[in-house]
Tab-separated table of C-alpha atoms and ligand atoms in Angstrom:
chain	number	residue	atom	x	y	z
A	26	MET	CA	-102.166	-47.553	-95.569
A	27	ALA	CA	-101.706	-45.682	-98.705
A	28	ALA	CA	-104.977	-43.846	-99.830
A	29	LYS	CA	-104.605	-44.904	-103.299
A	30	GLY	CA	-105.340	-41.835	-105.672
A	31	LEU	CA	-105.500	-39.747	-102.671
A	32	GLU	CA	-108.799	-40.252	-102.433
A	33	GLY	CA	-110.483	-38.774	-99.817
A	34	VAL	CA	-107.228	-37.083	-98.334
A	35	VAL	CA	-107.912	-33.031	-97.737
A	36	VAL	CA	-104.432	-31.760	-98.393
A	37	GLY	CA	-105.565	-27.887	-97.567
A	38	GLN	CA	-108.120	-25.422	-97.302
A	39	SER	CA	-109.832	-23.161	-99.959
A	40	ARG	CA	-112.198	-20.524	-100.127
A	41	LEU	CA	-112.787	-20.980	-103.896
A	42	SER	CA	-115.217	-24.218	-104.922
A	43	TRP	CA	-117.138	-26.626	-102.792
A	44	ILE	CA	-118.574	-29.994	-104.318
A	45	ASP	CA	-121.295	-31.957	-102.584
A	46	GLY	CA	-120.718	-34.868	-104.543
A	47	ALA	CA	-123.577	-36.696	-103.315
A	48	ASN	CA	-126.121	-34.248	-104.094
A	49	GLY	CA	-124.718	-32.997	-107.173
A	50	GLU	CA	-123.898	-29.597	-105.937
A	51	LEU	CA	-121.137	-26.760	-106.669
A	52	ILE	CA	-120.439	-23.724	-105.261
A	53	TYR	CA	-117.963	-20.788	-106.223
A	54	GLY	CA	-117.055	-18.511	-103.607
A	55	GLY	CA	-120.525	-19.056	-101.993
A	56	TYR	CA	-122.767	-19.025	-105.362
A	57	ASP	CA	-124.358	-21.840	-106.835
A	58	ILE	CA	-123.169	-22.987	-109.959
A	59	ASP	CA	-126.464	-22.684	-111.587
A	60	ASP	CA	-127.192	-19.439	-110.614
A	61	LEU	CA	-123.794	-18.363	-111.682
A	62	ALA	CA	-124.248	-20.300	-115.090
A	63	ARG	CA	-127.459	-18.158	-115.595
A	64	ASN	CA	-126.894	-15.032	-114.536
A	65	THR	CA	-123.122	-14.046	-115.003
A	66	THR	CA	-120.249	-13.988	-117.351
A	67	PHE	CA	-117.054	-15.607	-117.586
A	68	GLU	CA	-115.323	-12.121	-116.536
A	69	GLU	CA	-117.401	-11.807	-113.622
A	70	VAL	CA	-116.424	-15.559	-112.364
A	71	CYS	CA	-112.651	-14.465	-113.102
A	72	TYR	CA	-113.158	-11.288	-110.547
A	73	LEU	CA	-115.227	-13.750	-108.111
A	74	LEU	CA	-112.295	-16.222	-107.700
A	75	TRP	CA	-109.419	-13.707	-108.107
A	76	ASN	CA	-111.177	-11.057	-105.352
A	77	GLY	CA	-113.633	-13.292	-103.443
A	78	ALA	CA	-116.856	-11.226	-104.545
A	79	LEU	CA	-118.849	-10.242	-107.829
A	80	PRO	CA	-117.706	-7.047	-109.218
A	81	ASN	CA	-119.557	-4.142	-109.613
A	82	GLN	CA	-120.244	-2.686	-113.013
A	83	GLN	CA	-117.093	-0.284	-112.501
A	84	GLN	CA	-114.928	-3.396	-111.522
A	85	LEU	CA	-116.290	-5.553	-114.577
A	86	ASP	CA	-115.302	-2.999	-116.793
A	87	GLU	CA	-111.830	-2.406	-115.639
A	88	LEU	CA	-111.321	-6.291	-115.434
A	89	SER	CA	-112.862	-6.660	-118.951
A	90	ARG	CA	-110.472	-3.805	-120.278
A	91	GLU	CA	-107.321	-5.406	-118.319
A	92	ILE	CA	-107.869	-8.829	-119.921
A	93	ALA	CA	-108.523	-7.338	-123.615
A	94	ALA	CA	-105.252	-5.303	-123.382
A	95	GLN	CA	-103.531	-8.342	-122.483
A	96	ARG	CA	-104.601	-10.779	-125.541
A	97	ARG	CA	-102.207	-10.127	-128.133
A	98	LEU	CA	-99.570	-12.598	-128.315
A	99	ARG	CA	-95.799	-11.320	-128.515
A	100	PRO	CA	-94.259	-11.832	-132.002
A	101	GLU	CA	-91.959	-14.339	-130.817
A	102	ILE	CA	-94.469	-16.529	-129.112
A	103	LEU	CA	-96.719	-16.331	-132.891
A	104	GLU	CA	-93.534	-17.426	-134.961
A	105	MET	CA	-93.135	-20.237	-132.223
A	106	ILE	CA	-96.481	-21.486	-133.056
A	107	ARG	CA	-96.086	-20.970	-136.742
A	108	ALA	CA	-92.976	-23.493	-136.164
A	109	PHE	CA	-95.160	-26.096	-134.689
A	110	PRO	CA	-96.038	-29.038	-136.569
A	111	GLY	CA	-99.374	-28.916	-138.006
A	112	ASP	CA	-100.621	-32.353	-136.152
A	113	ALA	CA	-99.608	-31.319	-132.540
A	114	ASP	CA	-101.910	-31.768	-129.847
A	115	PRO	CA	-103.305	-28.093	-129.222
A	116	MET	CA	-102.480	-29.159	-125.340
A	117	ALA	CA	-98.973	-29.542	-125.908
A	118	VAL	CA	-98.982	-26.239	-128.022
A	119	LEU	CA	-100.863	-24.584	-124.838
A	120	ARG	CA	-98.141	-26.279	-122.424
A	121	THR	CA	-95.412	-24.798	-124.449
A	122	VAL	CA	-96.780	-21.499	-124.991
A	123	THR	CA	-97.555	-21.221	-121.345
A	124	SER	CA	-93.843	-22.469	-120.407
A	125	ALA	CA	-92.244	-20.049	-122.928
A	126	LEU	CA	-94.498	-16.876	-121.880
A	127	GLY	CA	-92.461	-17.160	-118.497
A	128	MET	CA	-89.216	-16.971	-120.194
A	129	TYR	CA	-90.273	-13.392	-121.858
A	130	ASP	CA	-91.298	-12.296	-118.205
A	131	PRO	CA	-88.573	-10.716	-116.690
A	132	ASN	CA	-90.940	-10.582	-113.169
A	133	ALA	CA	-91.605	-14.299	-113.936
A	134	ASP	CA	-89.945	-15.168	-110.267
A	135	ASP	CA	-91.808	-12.663	-108.493
A	136	ASN	CA	-94.482	-13.961	-106.783
A	137	SER	CA	-95.864	-10.895	-105.151
A	138	GLU	CA	-99.875	-10.373	-105.028
A	139	PRO	CA	-99.556	-7.847	-107.676
A	140	GLU	CA	-97.459	-9.973	-109.890
A	141	LEU	CA	-99.755	-12.526	-109.334
A	142	ARG	CA	-102.764	-11.066	-110.272
A	143	ARG	CA	-101.090	-9.551	-113.403
A	144	LYS	CA	-100.006	-12.976	-114.777
A	145	ALA	CA	-103.230	-14.622	-113.894
A	146	ILE	CA	-104.789	-11.851	-116.316
A	147	LEU	CA	-102.383	-12.598	-118.857
A	148	LEU	CA	-102.757	-15.936	-119.209
A	149	THR	CA	-106.341	-15.800	-119.188
A	150	ALA	CA	-106.044	-13.514	-122.188
A	151	GLN	CA	-103.482	-15.453	-124.094
A	152	LEU	CA	-104.352	-18.963	-123.832
A	153	PRO	CA	-107.488	-18.399	-126.060
A	154	THR	CA	-105.457	-16.631	-128.703
A	155	ALA	CA	-102.765	-19.020	-128.591
A	156	THR	CA	-105.395	-21.881	-129.181
A	157	ALA	CA	-106.951	-19.921	-131.895
A	158	ALA	CA	-104.057	-18.824	-133.725
A	159	TYR	CA	-102.453	-22.538	-133.809
A	160	ASP	CA	-106.079	-23.694	-135.262
A	161	ARG	CA	-105.588	-21.160	-137.921
A	162	ILE	CA	-102.063	-21.639	-138.534
A	163	ARG	CA	-102.592	-25.118	-139.071
A	164	ARG	CA	-105.368	-25.046	-141.369
A	165	GLY	CA	-103.453	-22.838	-143.767
A	166	LEU	CA	-105.185	-19.538	-142.332
A	167	GLU	CA	-103.688	-16.340	-140.891
A	168	PRO	CA	-104.497	-15.794	-137.114
A	169	VAL	CA	-107.266	-13.337	-136.249
A	170	GLU	CA	-106.089	-10.140	-134.137
A	171	PRO	CA	-108.263	-10.155	-130.855
A	172	ARG	CA	-111.076	-7.439	-130.833
A	173	ASP	CA	-110.786	-5.586	-127.033
A	174	GLU	CA	-114.679	-4.435	-127.567
A	175	LEU	CA	-115.367	-8.374	-127.196
A	176	GLY	CA	-115.732	-10.487	-123.951
A	177	THR	CA	-113.895	-13.700	-123.856
A	178	ALA	CA	-116.375	-15.751	-125.400
A	179	ALA	CA	-117.084	-13.578	-128.368
A	180	ASN	CA	-113.606	-12.970	-129.234
A	181	PHE	CA	-112.561	-16.749	-128.779
A	182	LEU	CA	-115.364	-17.537	-131.493
A	183	TYR	CA	-114.569	-14.531	-133.497
A	184	MET	CA	-110.606	-15.297	-133.666
A	185	LEU	CA	-111.261	-18.969	-134.465
A	186	ASN	CA	-113.723	-18.236	-137.401
A	187	GLY	CA	-113.036	-14.654	-138.626
A	188	GLU	CA	-116.484	-13.709	-137.920
A	189	GLU	CA	-118.701	-12.772	-134.819
A	190	ALA	CA	-120.980	-15.227	-133.776
A	191	ASN	CA	-124.599	-15.119	-133.078
A	192	GLU	CA	-125.880	-14.246	-129.580
A	193	THR	CA	-127.149	-18.058	-128.686
A	194	ARG	CA	-123.504	-19.146	-129.764
A	195	ILE	CA	-121.735	-16.562	-127.528
A	196	ARG	CA	-123.907	-17.276	-124.554
A	197	THR	CA	-123.301	-20.667	-124.882
A	198	MET	CA	-119.567	-20.320	-125.215
A	199	ASP	CA	-119.629	-18.002	-122.262
A	200	VAL	CA	-121.776	-20.305	-119.904
A	201	ALA	CA	-119.488	-23.461	-121.033
A	202	LEU	CA	-116.042	-21.018	-119.602
A	203	VAL	CA	-118.167	-20.000	-116.461
A	204	LEU	CA	-118.884	-23.913	-115.835
A	205	HIS	CA	-115.251	-25.107	-116.481
A	206	ALA	CA	-113.595	-22.333	-114.363
A	207	GLU	CA	-113.028	-23.750	-111.162
A	208	HIS	CA	-113.465	-27.445	-109.541
A	209	GLY	CA	-111.780	-27.704	-106.007
A	210	MET	CA	-108.889	-29.818	-105.905
A	211	ASN	CA	-109.068	-31.768	-108.975
A	212	ALA	CA	-105.976	-33.686	-110.580
A	213	SER	CA	-104.646	-30.375	-112.625
A	214	THR	CA	-105.162	-27.727	-109.469
A	215	PHE	CA	-103.285	-30.112	-107.386
A	216	ALA	CA	-100.271	-30.386	-109.974
A	217	ALA	CA	-100.407	-26.474	-110.055
A	218	ARG	CA	-100.247	-25.989	-106.160
A	219	VAL	CA	-97.776	-28.789	-105.980
A	220	THR	CA	-95.512	-27.017	-108.297
A	221	ALA	CA	-96.108	-23.693	-106.406
A	222	GLY	CA	-95.613	-25.015	-103.215
A	223	THR	CA	-91.886	-25.509	-104.079
A	224	LEU	CA	-91.995	-21.657	-104.651
A	225	SER	CA	-91.578	-22.119	-108.150
A	226	ASP	CA	-93.139	-19.754	-110.382
A	227	VAL	CA	-96.752	-19.042	-111.756
A	228	TYR	CA	-95.755	-20.219	-115.500
A	229	SER	CA	-94.042	-23.291	-114.062
A	230	ALA	CA	-97.274	-24.321	-112.432
A	231	ILE	CA	-99.456	-23.694	-115.045
A	232	THR	CA	-97.604	-25.682	-117.196
A	233	SER	CA	-97.895	-28.452	-114.783
A	234	ALA	CA	-101.633	-28.095	-114.431
A	235	ILE	CA	-102.230	-27.864	-118.555
A	236	GLY	CA	-100.118	-31.321	-118.776
A	237	THR	CA	-102.187	-32.540	-115.946
A	238	LEU	CA	-105.691	-31.784	-117.573
A	239	LYS	CA	-104.565	-33.153	-120.942
A	240	GLY	CA	-104.955	-36.896	-119.612
A	241	PRO	CA	-107.910	-38.723	-120.965
A	242	SER	CA	-109.202	-39.459	-117.343
A	243	HIS	CA	-109.382	-35.522	-116.745
A	244	GLY	CA	-109.834	-32.701	-119.277
A	245	GLY	CA	-109.104	-35.204	-122.332
A	246	ALA	CA	-112.236	-36.817	-121.591
A	247	ASN	CA	-114.368	-34.512	-123.688
A	248	VAL	CA	-112.587	-35.561	-126.920
A	249	GLU	CA	-112.805	-38.976	-126.305
A	250	VAL	CA	-116.678	-38.499	-125.896
A	251	MET	CA	-116.723	-37.191	-129.421
A	252	ASN	CA	-114.876	-40.268	-130.443
A	253	MET	CA	-117.005	-42.671	-128.887
A	254	LEU	CA	-120.104	-40.228	-130.555
A	255	ARG	CA	-118.882	-40.227	-133.877
A	256	GLU	CA	-117.770	-44.452	-133.699
A	257	ILE	CA	-121.265	-45.111	-132.237
A	258	ASP	CA	-122.880	-42.916	-135.245
A	259	GLU	CA	-120.535	-45.038	-137.808
A	260	SER	CA	-120.653	-48.506	-136.663
A	261	GLY	CA	-124.661	-48.693	-137.402
A	262	THR	CA	-125.140	-50.533	-133.822
A	263	SER	CA	-127.698	-48.859	-131.583
A	264	PRO	CA	-126.391	-47.157	-128.652
A	265	LYS	CA	-127.833	-49.927	-126.436
A	266	GLU	CA	-125.825	-52.546	-127.840
A	267	TRP	CA	-122.725	-50.469	-128.512
A	268	VAL	CA	-122.464	-49.356	-124.665
A	269	ARG	CA	-123.454	-53.092	-123.389
A	270	GLU	CA	-120.455	-54.656	-125.486
A	271	ALA	CA	-118.000	-51.790	-124.547
A	272	LEU	CA	-119.197	-52.367	-120.411
A	273	GLY	CA	-118.772	-55.797	-121.180
A	274	SER	CA	-115.275	-56.016	-122.956
A	275	GLY	CA	-114.287	-53.667	-119.679
A	276	ARG	CA	-114.243	-50.695	-121.695
A	277	ARG	CA	-114.957	-47.091	-119.957
A	278	VAL	CA	-118.015	-45.003	-121.411
A	279	MET	CA	-116.342	-41.679	-121.350
A	280	GLY	CA	-117.918	-38.822	-120.069
A	281	PHE	CA	-119.309	-40.902	-117.295
A	282	GLY	CA	-118.063	-41.134	-113.772
A	283	HIS	CA	-116.126	-38.847	-111.325
A	284	ARG	CA	-113.897	-39.127	-108.247
A	285	VAL	CA	-116.266	-36.883	-106.537
A	286	TYR	CA	-119.724	-36.838	-107.690
A	287	LYS	CA	-122.055	-39.623	-106.929
A	288	ALA	CA	-124.747	-37.849	-108.719
A	289	THR	CA	-125.049	-36.103	-111.993
A	290	ASP	CA	-122.508	-33.570	-112.284
A	291	PRO	CA	-124.693	-30.151	-112.064
A	292	ARG	CA	-122.605	-28.793	-114.979
A	293	ALA	CA	-123.633	-31.573	-116.972
A	294	THR	CA	-127.467	-30.278	-116.455
A	295	VAL	CA	-126.738	-26.808	-117.526
A	296	LEU	CA	-125.059	-28.036	-120.766
A	297	ARG	CA	-127.470	-30.373	-121.365
A	298	GLU	CA	-129.997	-27.484	-121.659
A	299	LEU	CA	-127.489	-25.071	-123.463
A	300	ALA	CA	-127.161	-28.246	-125.908
A	301	ASP	CA	-131.168	-28.202	-126.463
A	302	LYS	CA	-131.162	-24.618	-127.621
A	303	ILE	CA	-127.960	-24.407	-129.805
A	304	MET	CA	-128.543	-27.736	-131.504
A	305	ALA	CA	-132.358	-26.579	-132.119
A	306	GLU	CA	-130.998	-23.585	-133.595
A	307	ALA	CA	-128.402	-25.426	-135.966
A	308	GLY	CA	-130.843	-27.732	-137.345
A	309	GLU	CA	-128.528	-30.958	-136.239
A	310	THR	CA	-129.958	-32.464	-133.102
A	311	ARG	CA	-127.853	-35.935	-133.882
A	312	TRP	CA	-125.262	-35.700	-130.930
A	313	LEU	CA	-127.536	-34.759	-128.650
A	314	ASP	CA	-130.214	-37.673	-129.289
A	315	LEU	CA	-127.086	-39.776	-129.433
A	316	SER	CA	-125.962	-38.804	-126.215
A	317	ASP	CA	-129.299	-38.886	-124.624
A	318	GLN	CA	-129.807	-42.610	-125.829
A	319	ILE	CA	-126.167	-43.386	-124.020
A	320	ARG	CA	-127.321	-41.916	-120.957
A	321	THR	CA	-130.480	-43.538	-120.772
A	322	VAL	CA	-128.642	-47.177	-121.247
A	323	MET	CA	-125.482	-46.593	-118.991
A	324	GLY	CA	-128.397	-44.921	-115.994
A	325	GLU	CA	-129.979	-48.570	-116.612
A	326	GLU	CA	-126.896	-50.592	-116.690
A	327	MET	CA	-124.958	-48.649	-113.587
A	328	GLU	CA	-128.169	-49.007	-111.630
A	329	ALA	CA	-128.496	-52.815	-112.389
A	330	LYS	CA	-124.691	-52.868	-111.291
A	331	GLY	CA	-125.436	-51.034	-108.313
A	332	LYS	CA	-122.672	-48.282	-109.298
A	333	LYS	CA	-123.372	-44.501	-108.997
A	334	ILE	CA	-121.942	-43.638	-112.162
A	335	TYR	CA	-123.621	-40.574	-113.931
A	336	PRO	CA	-122.658	-38.216	-116.616
A	337	ASN	CA	-119.923	-35.489	-115.942
A	338	VAL	CA	-119.132	-32.127	-117.583
A	339	ASP	CA	-117.773	-33.771	-120.543
A	340	PHE	CA	-120.196	-35.786	-121.618
A	341	PHE	CA	-122.279	-32.863	-123.241
A	342	SER	CA	-119.395	-30.363	-123.574
A	343	ALA	CA	-118.402	-32.668	-126.420
A	344	SER	CA	-121.475	-32.435	-128.667
A	345	VAL	CA	-121.926	-28.411	-127.628
A	346	TYR	CA	-118.236	-27.726	-128.844
A	347	THR	CA	-118.844	-29.554	-132.097
A	348	THR	CA	-121.934	-27.582	-132.622
A	349	LEU	CA	-120.036	-24.402	-131.916
A	350	GLY	CA	-117.692	-25.484	-134.925
A	351	ILE	CA	-115.003	-25.883	-132.674
A	352	GLU	CA	-112.700	-28.826	-133.919
A	353	MET	CA	-113.075	-32.121	-131.545
A	354	ASP	CA	-108.968	-31.899	-130.599
A	355	LEU	CA	-109.575	-28.155	-129.405
A	356	PHE	CA	-112.090	-29.055	-126.738
A	357	THR	CA	-109.321	-29.587	-123.960
A	358	ALA	CA	-107.450	-26.253	-124.593
A	359	VAL	CA	-110.957	-24.861	-124.682
A	360	PHE	CA	-110.842	-26.534	-121.050
A	361	ALA	CA	-107.487	-25.007	-119.981
A	362	MET	CA	-108.397	-21.396	-121.434
A	363	ALA	CA	-111.592	-21.705	-118.914
A	364	ARG	CA	-109.908	-23.319	-115.918
A	365	THR	CA	-106.803	-20.675	-115.831
A	366	PRO	CA	-108.503	-18.376	-113.655
A	367	GLY	CA	-109.621	-21.111	-111.113
A	368	TRP	CA	-105.925	-22.206	-111.193
A	369	THR	CA	-104.062	-19.192	-110.820
A	370	ALA	CA	-106.885	-18.514	-107.936
A	371	HIS	CA	-105.560	-21.304	-106.324
A	372	LEU	CA	-101.981	-20.207	-106.748
A	373	PHE	CA	-103.040	-17.003	-104.960
A	374	GLU	CA	-104.223	-19.080	-102.407
A	375	GLN	CA	-101.032	-21.726	-102.125
A	376	TYR	CA	-98.508	-18.725	-101.972
A	377	ALA	CA	-100.077	-16.741	-99.455
A	378	ASN	CA	-100.410	-19.727	-97.100
A	379	ASN	CA	-97.580	-22.131	-98.430
A	380	ARG	CA	-95.818	-25.157	-97.206
A	381	LEU	CA	-94.327	-27.644	-99.449
A	382	ILE	CA	-96.413	-30.160	-100.311
A	383	ARG	CA	-94.435	-33.501	-100.134
A	384	PRO	CA	-96.670	-36.619	-99.293
A	385	GLU	CA	-95.011	-40.064	-98.613
A	386	ALA	CA	-94.934	-43.495	-100.140
A	387	GLU	CA	-95.660	-46.979	-98.405
A	388	TYR	CA	-92.425	-48.509	-99.088
A	389	VAL	CA	-93.298	-52.323	-100.364
A	390	GLY	CA	-89.845	-52.939	-101.921
A	391	PRO	CA	-87.252	-55.203	-100.452
A	392	ARG	CA	-85.137	-54.288	-97.683
A	393	GLY	CA	-81.399	-55.446	-96.839
A	394	LEU	CA	-80.021	-56.273	-100.303
A	395	ARG	CA	-76.142	-56.074	-100.732
A	396	VAL	CA	-74.455	-54.744	-103.761
A	397	LYS	CA	-72.794	-57.612	-105.520
A	398	PRO	CA	-69.606	-56.702	-107.676
A	399	ILE	CA	-71.216	-56.309	-111.373
A	400	ALA	CA	-69.517	-59.318	-112.558
A	401	GLU	CA	-71.560	-61.388	-110.380
A	402	ARG	CA	-74.863	-59.951	-110.954
B	10	ACO	N1	-117.626	-46.313	-117.544
B	10	ACO	C1	-117.852	-47.499	-117.033
B	10	ACO	N2	-117.425	-48.005	-115.585
B	10	ACO	C2	-116.720	-47.116	-114.696
B	10	ACO	C3	-116.570	-45.474	-115.496
B	10	ACO	C4	-116.927	-45.292	-116.690
B	10	ACO	N3	-116.837	-44.328	-117.363
B	10	ACO	N4	-116.039	-44.915	-114.413
B	10	ACO	C5	-115.894	-45.474	-113.522
B	10	ACO	N5	-116.085	-46.755	-113.757
B	10	ACO	C6	-116.436	-47.863	-112.903
B	10	ACO	C7	-115.226	-48.589	-112.872
B	10	ACO	O1	-114.856	-49.664	-113.483
B	10	ACO	C8	-114.978	-49.277	-111.560
B	10	ACO	O2	-115.605	-50.348	-111.271
B	10	ACO	P1	-115.275	-51.458	-110.112
B	10	ACO	O3	-115.320	-50.909	-108.798
B	10	ACO	O4	-116.104	-52.707	-110.408
B	10	ACO	O5	-113.890	-51.875	-110.566
B	10	ACO	C9	-115.879	-48.042	-110.558
B	10	ACO	O6	-116.719	-47.360	-111.406
B	10	ACO	C10	-115.364	-47.313	-109.677
B	10	ACO	O7	-113.817	-46.720	-110.832
B	10	ACO	P2	-112.640	-45.919	-110.245
B	10	ACO	O8	-111.634	-46.055	-111.532
B	10	ACO	O9	-112.118	-46.494	-109.167
B	10	ACO	O10	-113.073	-44.540	-110.111
B	10	ACO	P3	-112.057	-43.343	-109.726
B	10	ACO	O11	-112.777	-42.284	-109.108
B	10	ACO	O12	-110.976	-43.401	-109.817
B	10	ACO	O13	-112.524	-42.821	-111.317
B	10	ACO	C11	-112.954	-41.182	-113.144
B	10	ACO	C12	-112.706	-41.424	-111.706
B	10	ACO	C13	-111.289	-41.602	-114.078
B	10	ACO	C14	-112.827	-40.143	-113.635
B	10	ACO	C15	-113.546	-42.545	-114.116
B	10	ACO	O14	-114.687	-42.405	-113.464
B	10	ACO	C16	-113.394	-42.711	-115.459
B	10	ACO	O15	-112.275	-42.964	-116.337
B	10	ACO	N6	-114.253	-41.888	-116.402
B	10	ACO	C17	-114.167	-42.059	-117.831
B	10	ACO	C18	-113.803	-40.685	-118.370
B	10	ACO	C19	-113.718	-39.339	-117.856
B	10	ACO	O16	-115.110	-39.327	-118.258
B	10	ACO	N7	-113.068	-38.447	-117.165
B	10	ACO	C20	-113.514	-37.005	-117.164
B	10	ACO	C21	-113.930	-36.597	-115.441
B	10	ACO	S1	-114.762	-35.161	-115.196
B	10	ACO	C22	-113.330	-34.226	-115.425
B	10	ACO	O17	-112.261	-34.466	-114.931
B	10	ACO	C23	-113.467	-32.893	-115.970
């Protein structure tokens, strides 16, 4: 029997993260996500994923310097971004930039450990710059040069807006990056590993991953959540009525449900707390109030149907990013930037212990047919 959607199939071993879907727990390299979200930065998590241990101060400073040193886009890439259509999907931009970066790397096909590490740092450093540059260019503004002394979260908000964000905003962005950095054998990570499994290069593998994350059943759901919040807000119907109508007509409520979690996604719990703080500071709690009402009615509806459908990471990230002033269609690109350390850490594992990933299909087509001459078909 085919395992539809590969549900429950274990395709390999990994030391990077573990999800207890029944109890809503997630760990990266042995550390609970809640602990990491409260007490580490994105750079510390990058180090953890790439090295298997949290850094000391000196190791963190060195990695932060290495990332900062790789942030500037080469002129050819910037020119390419300027030539893209102004209404391109930012995920298509990142997919194309990642692929193009490989063409400018003379060592693109070298999958040795030092080269993998160099490319992991390069892509983690460049995707935020490419995202911010594209957003500014399409708004008719000049891209903002990255600043070496800022961390990834602070620098990204700075490159988007041209001014430094306050501490609450920077910390919120940083925690969002930490929460999205790694998540087991999800669809985009699997796509990256399948590509690396053929001994293709890191740029090709991350291009595959970005194309996979783009879909609304995966990373693209955060955009759909914001579309839904706006639709409800503008419709004049109550969230309760809207959700009931949506479910009644067979629609899925975006930001709910997960292949692995059959409890609330622990990342959603952390984001809900962050949302409270940042929205109170911004004096705009509309999206959070709406989200809470949707969560309540979904809870009632799913319980009545006996379904274990709870909020996932995308549910609150949508309103958090909106409050941070990030354009709605950039949400999935922000997810991709954050997930780059996780994807590349999986590539380290894949290349270190590779075997071609090549499952089979259960054949359900006809047999024994004979080719007729074309005039008789
Ligand atoms: N709203 C309403 N019902 C849902 C939802 C939802 N969001 N998600 C699942 N269900 C129902 C399905 O209708 C199905 O019901 P049935 O058994 O009566 O037919 C049942 O729950 C199981 O659904 P499947 O599609 O089999 O679950 P699967 O594990 O394949 O799907 C997925 C997981 C794609 C995430 C799904 O829950 C979904 O479409 N959610 C909305 C999109 C979303 O938020 N995606 C982000 C996921 S997190 C991430 O990738 C970062």
